[in-house]
Amino acid sequence: MARGIDMARIHKDEVGHVARLARLTFSQEELEGLTNQLNDILTYIGKLEELDTAEIEPTTHALKLTNYFRRDEKGRSLSVDEALSNAPQRENGAFVVPRII
Amino acid sequence: MTNLVDLTISSLRQLLDQREVSSVEVTRAYLERIEAIDPKIKAYLTVTGQQAMEAAMAADEYMASGKTAPLTGIPLGIKDVICTKGVPTTCASRMLEGFIPPYDATLMERLNGQHAIMLGKLNMDEFAMGSSTENSAFFPTHNPWDPKRIPGGSSGGSAAAVAARLCAGSFGSDTGGSIRQPASHCGVVGIKPTYGRISRFGLIAFASSLDQIGPIARDVTDCAILLEAASGHDPKDSTSVNRPVPSYTGALKEGLKGLRIGIPREYFIPGMDPEVEEAIRKGVSALEGQGAEIIDISLPHTEFAVATYYIIAPAEASSNLSRYDGVKYGFRAEGYRDLLEMYTATRSTGFGPEVKRRIMVGTYCLSAGYYDAYYKKASKVRTLITRDFQDAFARCDCIAAPVAPTPAFKLGEKKDDPLQMYLSDIFTIPVNLAGIPGISVPCGFSSEGLPIGMQLMAGHFQEETILKVAYNLELALGKIKDWPEI
């Protein structure tokens, strides 16, 4: 039984890799605590492997909804000033970020 | 005359409409109480005193011109996850400290349209992740029945404020129990409506396939009034359902004759507090006394709900919270050399430990090679959990169960054990996974004087059924206890 999840208990270097994907950084000490906690959580959620779901359709939405379309009409939207009002740094009607190129 | 802050919304409505009190008087009474009492409870992150008084004057003028609506002049509190134009909205996170939304959530437009009064923004677990309100980046909220205990979470401020009479009613959000569990722990009524019943435009997203806004109130009638005001289709939220809003208050007074209430055996588990079980059993007997037929049912996949949720919710959260990058709004760290460092430093400093933990779990579950084993697997088990409910509702109209396995625990008791904290949502999570409505209604007290709530669940859009059963329980039990002295 239970390939996949049982095998997938996470190691510290893998936690570091996931942190990079998530754009997070942790101290060595935090990383160790986190690895233990993630292992507890992943072991617990590994419980799902007990169930045979081969023939079960996944749920993507709790209700059977059809897409709702509204008319394509011009409405009020935020002004540039309003949209930028919470930006940590802004200049000439734009968000400022560190140089990329 | 009784103290204005002790009155329900329905009683206040009569007094306001008969001009026996003004909204200004009621609002002032609440603001004075907040100033005196909230330092002990810490339900509010922001109190909007001046705006509230101005809104109360406008509400009085509106009523003086002969107009009124169910919430006109009624002072309410709003969970700090709901965007309020011009008023700080932080999600109890450093990441959004100082964020002032340039627009209102649709919920706020609806409340403002009725001239309801907002007293302020209520504390919560950071980004609605938690079951105790201890994950707030600012301070924990205390349970009005025992300040050494948690009020529940994540809408702990919303529930505590209602129980402590720091607002007449409030709104929270519920992704895995975040309205019902704190309502149960604070001895108030809280409903998570059907997924799609209330617009989520302007609700800061946590897990989009699960999140739903709902009200918290002192009694079932008030809860129905608030739900009715908030419900309805919104073109700005394509997941909101275009379906008429029934009169929820009108549905309350029907009797329970012929109604079948199912008791799921999986919700009475070893390790559960015996006083909780006893209170629920007594409540069920009271419902039987009101004419309901009680039957045993089974929801066989219940034990898999927490595991399913702790894949789906963190996965969706890791995606939703990728927007916090220090560019568009909120916090930006200092001392970076390039864009990537800015993102990483901002997110690592701005998010608290539980939010980071869930982003990590979610990112892992969605990362290359693991998607099928985790997210897809969980989505399939979600189907099984939903089918359990469908099968149950073929046999009964409503399900009655506990909200939480124990009454409110002590501050600090579970803070360092994330998995134990997650398990406190064991009875509330299935409702979110299935998208059905669930309500928590007070049904007793523990020997230590802590409230215990009963949870009632029904099929999609059957809010009238659970409100009616909750109302009948309230009638049958009568006044259980006076509100706590604070």
XYZ file of C-alpha atoms in Angstrom:
587
model
C 0.000 0.000 0.000
C 0.795 3.636 0.564
C 3.537 4.564 -1.799
C 3.874 8.258 -2.420
C 2.896 9.833 0.864
C 4.709 7.398 3.196
C 7.860 7.827 1.157
C 7.488 11.567 1.102
C 8.283 12.436 4.695
C 10.276 15.564 4.325
C 13.985 16.156 5.077
C 15.575 19.410 6.109
C 17.192 20.119 2.740
C 13.861 19.558 1.044
C 12.210 21.998 3.469
C 14.842 24.507 2.355
C 13.919 23.859 -1.284
C 10.200 24.350 -0.591
C 11.024 27.563 1.291
C 12.788 28.895 -1.804
C 9.747 28.034 -3.923
C 7.530 29.868 -1.424
C 9.869 32.887 -1.309
C 10.497 32.362 2.402
C 13.703 32.082 4.341
C 14.321 30.481 7.740
C 17.213 30.343 10.193
C 18.864 26.927 10.710
C 17.074 26.621 14.054
C 13.688 27.517 12.546
C 14.318 25.075 9.714
C 14.851 22.224 12.159
C 11.689 22.962 14.129
C 9.748 23.375 10.917
C 11.027 20.084 9.520
C 9.743 18.267 12.608
C 6.373 20.013 12.459
C 5.989 19.371 8.719
C 6.806 15.725 9.288
C 4.088 15.485 11.939
C 1.595 17.182 9.643
C 2.549 15.157 6.553
C 2.408 11.910 8.525
C -1.047 12.863 9.750
C -2.364 13.783 6.296
C -0.803 10.574 4.951
C -3.821 8.922 6.571
C -5.685 9.556 3.303
C -3.681 6.734 1.715
C -5.909 4.307 3.630
C -8.703 5.142 1.189
C -8.979 3.685 -2.301
C -9.991 6.632 -4.465
C -9.051 5.249 -7.887
C -12.627 5.510 -9.168
C -13.555 8.769 -7.397
C -13.839 12.078 -9.246
C -12.083 14.969 -7.470
C -14.226 17.871 -6.191
C -13.182 21.157 -7.728
C -16.166 23.171 -6.547
C -18.570 22.535 -3.680
C -21.648 23.444 -5.738
C -22.663 22.498 -9.245
C -22.383 25.978 -10.681
C -22.425 27.143 -14.237
C -20.190 30.029 -15.103
C -21.748 33.379 -14.484
C -21.077 36.040 -17.076
C -21.855 39.683 -16.659
C -22.296 42.158 -19.451
C -19.059 43.625 -20.738
C -19.833 47.166 -19.727
C -17.633 49.989 -18.638
C -17.928 50.595 -14.895
C -16.095 52.632 -12.274
C -12.641 51.400 -11.413
C -9.979 52.684 -9.055
C -8.028 55.736 -10.175
C -4.257 55.367 -10.513
C -3.811 57.317 -7.274
C -6.236 55.061 -5.416
C -4.632 51.923 -6.811
C -1.193 53.136 -5.747
C -2.323 54.535 -2.414
C -0.999 51.552 -0.413
C 2.199 50.943 -2.370
C 5.325 50.843 -0.181
C 7.138 52.809 -2.900
C 5.693 54.617 -5.921
C 6.805 57.144 -8.484
C 5.239 58.760 -11.550
C 2.066 56.698 -11.338
C 3.880 53.373 -11.043
C 4.971 50.833 -8.409
C 8.702 51.003 -7.739
C 10.659 47.738 -7.427
C 14.393 47.015 -7.370
C 16.084 46.952 -10.767
C 15.372 43.673 -12.554
C 17.525 43.893 -15.681
C -34.726 50.911 31.246
C -32.254 48.072 30.698
C -28.793 48.828 29.479
C -28.848 49.478 25.720
C -25.883 47.181 25.106
C -27.770 44.228 26.583
C -30.515 44.398 23.970
C -30.747 42.147 20.941
C -30.893 43.577 17.432
C -34.594 42.736 17.189
C -35.370 44.627 20.434
C -33.226 47.576 19.365
C -35.068 47.660 16.036
C -38.396 48.187 17.820
C -37.011 50.885 20.105
C -35.342 52.685 17.189
C -38.416 52.496 14.981
C -40.657 53.724 17.798
C -38.179 56.579 18.420
C -37.668 55.489 22.005
C -33.923 55.563 21.485
C -31.727 57.042 18.790
C -28.880 55.336 16.988
C -26.596 58.014 18.426
C -27.526 56.917 21.969
C -27.052 53.231 21.191
C -23.769 53.813 19.364
C -22.449 55.992 22.178
C -23.369 53.315 24.730
C -21.352 50.754 22.773
C -18.373 53.051 22.285
C -18.306 53.822 26.019
C -18.462 50.131 26.830
C -15.670 49.374 24.366
C -13.506 51.980 26.047
C -14.232 50.580 29.502
C -14.274 46.840 28.840
C -12.313 46.061 25.701
C -8.906 46.485 27.385
C -9.821 43.257 29.241
C -11.202 41.374 26.223
C -9.123 42.840 23.386
C -11.685 42.064 20.699
C -11.051 45.172 18.611
C -7.987 45.913 16.487
C -9.418 49.263 15.370
C -12.277 51.255 16.868
C -13.826 53.717 14.446
C -15.512 55.919 17.032
C -15.823 59.107 15.046
C -17.059 57.432 11.863
C -19.509 55.415 13.958
C -20.983 58.553 15.560
C -21.282 60.236 12.155
C -22.947 57.141 10.713
C -25.319 57.038 13.700
C -26.360 60.647 13.077
C -26.964 59.804 9.427
C -28.994 56.742 10.463
C -31.123 58.888 12.800
C -31.769 61.342 9.947
C -32.657 58.453 7.655
C -35.192 57.179 10.197
C -36.486 60.709 10.824
C -37.300 60.909 7.114
C -39.605 57.931 7.632
C -37.258 55.310 6.213
C -35.850 52.251 7.934
C -34.213 48.912 7.166
C -33.579 45.889 9.408
C -30.080 47.092 10.375
C -30.559 50.862 10.289
C -28.766 52.386 13.266
C -27.552 49.012 14.640
C -23.888 49.010 15.803
C -21.904 46.075 14.422
C -18.318 44.837 14.497
C -16.499 43.511 11.432
C -13.733 40.915 11.346
C -10.526 42.504 10.116
C -10.427 40.200 7.080
C -13.172 42.219 5.348
C -12.113 45.298 3.376
C -13.505 48.577 4.678
C -12.923 51.670 2.564
C -10.730 54.190 4.359
C -10.426 52.028 7.499
C -7.310 49.916 8.178
C -7.776 46.243 7.301
C -4.888 44.138 8.571
C -6.005 40.487 8.670
C -4.216 40.689 12.049
C -0.938 40.499 10.125
C 2.164 42.681 10.093
C 2.046 42.093 6.362
C -1.008 44.349 6.059
C -0.265 46.759 8.901
C -1.257 50.186 7.651
C -3.193 48.853 4.655
C -6.197 51.089 4.000
C -8.495 49.592 1.369
C -9.532 52.033 -1.365
C -12.835 50.150 -1.731
C -15.516 48.461 0.354
C -16.293 44.748 0.380
C -19.750 44.050 -1.037
C -20.826 43.081 2.502
C -19.945 46.604 3.667
C -21.838 48.179 0.766
C -24.902 46.184 1.756
C -24.589 47.125 5.450
C -23.908 50.771 4.648
C -26.874 50.741 2.270
C -29.055 49.900 5.272
C -27.354 52.569 7.417
C -25.925 49.994 9.821
C -23.160 51.355 12.082
C -19.636 49.915 12.066
C -17.963 50.239 15.481
C -14.621 48.884 14.334
C -12.539 45.962 13.125
C -12.255 42.773 15.132
C -9.258 40.653 16.036
C -8.621 37.255 14.453
C -5.932 34.691 13.818
C -3.532 36.054 11.216
C -5.068 35.601 7.751
C -7.850 33.573 9.449
C -5.445 30.692 10.124
C -6.017 29.335 13.594
C -8.541 28.197 16.170
C -7.727 30.428 19.140
C -7.013 34.013 17.931
C -3.548 33.565 19.472
C -2.073 33.785 15.957
C -3.001 37.471 15.733
C 0.227 39.381 15.096
C -0.951 42.089 17.514
C -2.407 40.465 20.650
C -4.654 37.561 21.672
C -8.338 38.062 22.481
C -9.730 36.793 25.778
C -12.864 34.729 26.298
C -15.518 36.867 28.061
C -16.600 33.849 30.151
C -13.061 33.278 31.437
C -10.300 35.695 30.410
C -7.636 33.010 30.917
C -9.146 31.095 28.023
C -9.167 31.538 24.275
C -12.333 32.784 22.553
C -11.818 30.293 19.717
C -10.800 31.294 16.244
C -10.196 32.457 13.776
C -13.144 34.869 14.259
C -12.370 35.086 17.989
C -12.750 38.870 18.131
C -16.120 38.667 16.373
C -17.490 36.085 18.831
C -15.970 37.631 21.978
C -17.269 41.105 21.054
C -20.833 39.809 20.727
C -20.685 37.862 24.029
C -19.079 40.795 25.866
C -21.738 43.185 24.469
C -19.088 45.198 22.635
C -21.304 45.208 19.513
C -24.892 44.182 18.799
C -23.777 41.642 16.203
C -20.777 40.949 14.033
C -19.525 39.365 10.852
C -16.752 36.822 10.592
C -15.497 34.334 8.048
C -15.410 30.548 8.193
C -13.006 28.361 6.196
C -12.871 25.339 8.515
C -14.981 26.376 11.492
C -13.816 29.930 12.117
C -17.328 31.256 12.850
C -18.907 28.213 14.521
C -16.054 27.216 16.862
C -15.609 30.689 18.448
C -19.408 31.122 18.592
C -19.561 27.853 20.531
C -16.732 28.863 22.884
C -18.281 32.294 23.537
C -21.898 31.164 23.970
C -23.283 33.044 20.952
C -24.938 32.056 17.670
C -22.833 31.875 14.501
C -23.734 30.593 11.064
C -21.561 29.576 8.143
C -23.960 29.833 5.213
C -23.847 27.703 2.081
C -20.769 28.354 -0.077
C -21.788 31.185 -2.398
C -24.672 32.551 -0.295
C -22.860 35.777 0.692
C -20.599 37.674 -1.686
C -16.897 37.383 -0.908
C -15.860 40.414 -2.919
C -13.543 42.284 -0.549
C -13.040 39.302 1.768
C -9.283 38.775 1.903
C -8.789 35.281 0.483
C -7.471 32.342 2.522
C -8.752 29.142 0.834
C -11.063 30.108 -1.989
C -12.934 26.824 -2.376
C -13.881 26.928 1.333
C -14.084 30.567 2.544
C -17.483 31.991 3.423
C -18.602 35.122 5.298
C -21.256 34.744 7.999
C -22.811 36.542 10.992
C -22.425 36.074 14.751
C -25.216 37.231 17.069
C -26.659 36.974 20.587
C -29.633 34.892 19.514
C -30.990 32.985 16.534
C -33.397 35.739 15.478
C -30.560 38.278 15.282
C -28.457 35.790 13.360
C -31.287 35.381 10.821
C -31.657 39.167 10.496
C -27.930 39.605 9.795
C -27.829 36.682 7.361
C -30.773 38.045 5.404
C -29.117 41.459 5.111
C -25.835 40.001 3.870
C -27.040 37.331 1.433
C -27.580 37.584 -2.286
C -25.921 37.536 -5.649
C -23.085 39.916 -6.466
C -21.865 40.429 -10.043
C -18.409 41.126 -8.566
C -18.147 37.595 -7.103
C -18.676 34.907 -9.704
C -18.900 32.250 -6.965
C -21.854 34.014 -5.349
C -25.046 32.226 -6.242
C -27.855 33.880 -8.155
C -30.741 32.582 -6.132
C -33.483 34.438 -4.256
C -32.858 35.168 -0.565
C -35.706 33.741 1.527
C -37.064 35.414 4.653
C -34.811 33.751 7.218
C -36.625 35.407 10.112
C -39.972 34.265 8.687
C -38.811 30.641 8.701
C -37.941 30.549 12.420
C -41.310 30.047 13.965
C -42.373 26.912 12.141
C -42.477 23.935 14.504
C -40.364 20.805 14.282
C -43.220 18.301 13.770
C -42.231 15.746 11.146
C -38.651 17.019 10.948
C -36.010 14.283 11.060
C -32.758 15.116 12.833
C -29.809 12.783 12.275
C -27.165 12.162 14.953
C -23.877 11.088 13.337
C -22.150 8.414 15.404
C -18.721 9.566 14.161
C -19.154 12.892 15.995
C -19.147 11.253 19.425
C -15.571 10.079 19.724
C -13.291 8.784 22.477
C -11.340 11.634 24.019
C -14.216 14.043 23.665
C -15.119 15.998 26.791
C -17.982 14.082 28.512
C -19.636 17.374 29.461
C -19.827 18.320 25.778
C -21.425 15.001 24.935
C -23.892 15.349 27.803
C -24.885 18.884 26.757
C -25.450 17.799 23.150
C -27.488 14.743 24.189
C -29.670 16.950 26.410
C -30.111 19.431 23.583
C -31.135 16.640 21.233
C -33.710 15.425 23.783
C -35.066 18.967 23.964
C -35.475 18.973 20.176
C -37.239 15.634 20.381
C -39.539 17.208 22.957
C -40.330 19.916 20.379
C -41.600 17.272 17.963
C -38.516 16.342 15.942
C -37.831 12.728 15.092
C -34.290 11.684 16.059
C -32.470 9.064 14.009
C -28.956 7.623 14.087
C -26.907 8.255 10.981
C -23.355 7.664 9.831
C -20.907 9.994 8.081
C -18.236 7.329 7.546
C -15.441 9.533 6.154
C -15.492 12.052 9.016
C -12.126 10.854 10.358
C -10.477 11.882 7.067
C -11.829 15.442 7.043
C -9.009 17.134 8.969
C -6.324 15.505 6.799
C -8.218 16.494 3.637
C -8.615 20.052 4.860
C -4.960 20.407 5.840
C -3.998 19.696 2.249
C -6.653 21.711 0.419
C -6.652 24.804 2.641
C -2.847 25.303 2.813
C -2.507 24.561 -0.920
C -5.032 27.249 -1.791
C -3.548 29.592 0.812
C -0.027 29.212 -0.583
C -1.380 30.352 -3.927
C -3.602 33.150 -2.561
C -0.885 34.546 -0.296
C 1.662 34.750 -3.101
C 0.245 38.228 -3.730
C 1.998 39.571 -0.619
C 5.318 40.492 -2.153
C 5.987 44.016 -0.902
C 5.125 45.663 -4.226
C 1.460 46.647 -4.351
C 0.389 47.163 -0.735
C 1.272 46.406 2.837
C 4.662 45.768 4.350
C 8.015 45.879 2.525
C 11.215 44.782 4.299
C 14.364 46.857 4.111
C 17.951 45.923 3.310
C 17.547 43.883 0.115
C 19.871 43.817 -2.879
C 17.521 42.637 -5.610
C 13.892 41.797 -6.332
C 14.073 38.195 -5.147
C 15.654 39.235 -1.864
C 12.980 41.882 -1.445
C 10.202 39.315 -1.906
C 11.836 36.821 0.431
C 12.738 39.307 3.164
C 9.281 40.899 3.001
C 7.426 37.594 3.256
C 9.714 36.117 5.909
C 9.362 39.174 8.155
C 5.750 40.071 7.366
C 4.101 36.668 7.929
C 3.812 35.015 11.343
C 4.844 31.399 12.113
C 1.489 29.685 11.471
C 0.955 31.459 8.153
C 4.470 30.494 7.045
C 3.867 26.913 8.177
C 0.728 26.670 6.071
C 2.364 28.277 3.059
C 5.115 25.668 3.391
C 2.663 22.748 3.638
C 0.672 24.094 0.692
C 3.694 24.799 -1.468
C 5.004 21.306 -0.763
C 1.652 19.655 -1.599
C 1.459 21.524 -4.903
C 5.129 21.118 -5.849
C 6.320 19.011 -8.762
C 5.800 15.302 -8.158
C 3.482 15.670 -5.159
C 0.346 17.203 -6.660
C -1.377 13.856 -7.348
C -0.384 12.331 -4.010
C -1.704 15.261 -1.998
C -3.972 17.854 -3.617
C -5.641 15.517 -6.089
C -5.987 12.800 -3.464
C -7.534 15.269 -1.023
C -9.936 16.538 -3.701
C -11.121 12.965 -4.217
C -11.610 12.357 -0.498
C -13.534 15.632 -0.473
C -15.964 13.990 -2.902
C -16.398 11.067 -0.472
C -17.081 13.448 2.424
C -19.647 15.334 0.330
C -21.329 12.051 -0.630
C -21.594 11.108 3.055
C -23.700 14.224 3.573
C -25.799 13.573 0.465
C -26.551 10.052 1.697
C -27.367 11.363 5.180
C -29.715 14.042 3.866
C -31.656 11.370 2.004
C -32.611 10.087 5.454
C -32.837 13.252 7.554
C -33.497 16.990 7.143
C -30.856 18.213 9.537
C -27.832 16.850 11.396
C -27.097 17.708 15.045
C -23.620 17.301 16.534
C -21.086 19.048 18.755
C -19.194 22.061 17.372
C -15.933 21.295 19.150
C -14.718 18.306 21.187
C -14.020 20.465 24.270
C -15.071 23.844 25.686
C -12.629 26.758 25.302
C -9.083 25.775 26.211
C -6.565 27.944 28.067
C -4.445 30.585 26.361
C -1.092 29.019 25.478
C -2.350 25.451 25.956
C -2.044 24.373 22.301
C -0.024 27.196 20.841
C 3.150 25.180 20.306
C 1.467 22.080 18.932
C 0.014 22.888 15.501
C -1.450 19.424 14.939
C -3.374 19.473 18.256
C -4.690 22.913 17.325
C -5.830 21.587 13.930
C -7.742 18.760 15.597
C -9.931 21.233 17.493
C -11.708 21.808 14.142
C -12.500 18.128 13.646
C -16.307 18.609 13.746
C -16.533 21.859 11.793
C -14.301 21.137 8.789
C -16.582 18.636 6.974
C -19.243 21.342 6.476
C -16.772 23.556 4.582
C -15.522 20.681 2.461
C -19.120 19.886 1.430
C -20.065 23.570 1.048
C -23.198 23.111 3.177
C -24.505 25.502 5.868
C -23.763 24.951 9.572
C -24.764 26.894 12.670
C -23.515 26.905 16.257
C -26.171 27.569 18.878
C -25.654 27.547 22.665
C -26.942 24.373 24.325
C -25.325 24.239 27.761
C -22.428 25.023 30.055
C -19.587 22.990 31.473
C -19.157 22.635 35.243
C -16.506 25.369 34.964
C -19.086 27.726 33.484
C -17.890 27.558 29.878
C -20.411 27.629 27.020
C -21.002 24.575 24.830
C -22.530 24.935 21.381
C -24.559 22.523 19.303
C -23.855 22.376 15.603
C -26.727 21.963 13.141
C -26.067 21.164 9.484
C -28.345 20.832 6.448
C -28.115 20.493 2.684
C -27.059 23.290 0.322
C -29.227 26.417 0.760
C -31.200 24.878 3.643
C -30.281 27.727 6.026
C -33.977 28.011 6.930
C -33.934 24.461 8.315
C -30.940 24.915 10.621
C -32.151 28.348 11.766
C -35.575 26.901 12.572
C -34.086 24.016 14.558
C -31.691 26.392 16.346
C -34.596 28.707 17.201
C -36.586 25.800 18.597
C -33.608 24.708 20.688
C -33.316 28.236 22.052
C -37.036 28.188 22.929
C -36.871 24.758 24.531
C -33.817 25.527 26.664
C -34.973 29.012 27.653
C -32.465 31.456 29.049
C -29.492 29.250 29.952
C -27.393 31.808 31.785
C -26.861 35.550 32.218
C -24.209 37.151 30.037
C -20.800 37.139 31.751
C -19.842 39.999 34.060
C -16.650 41.575 32.824
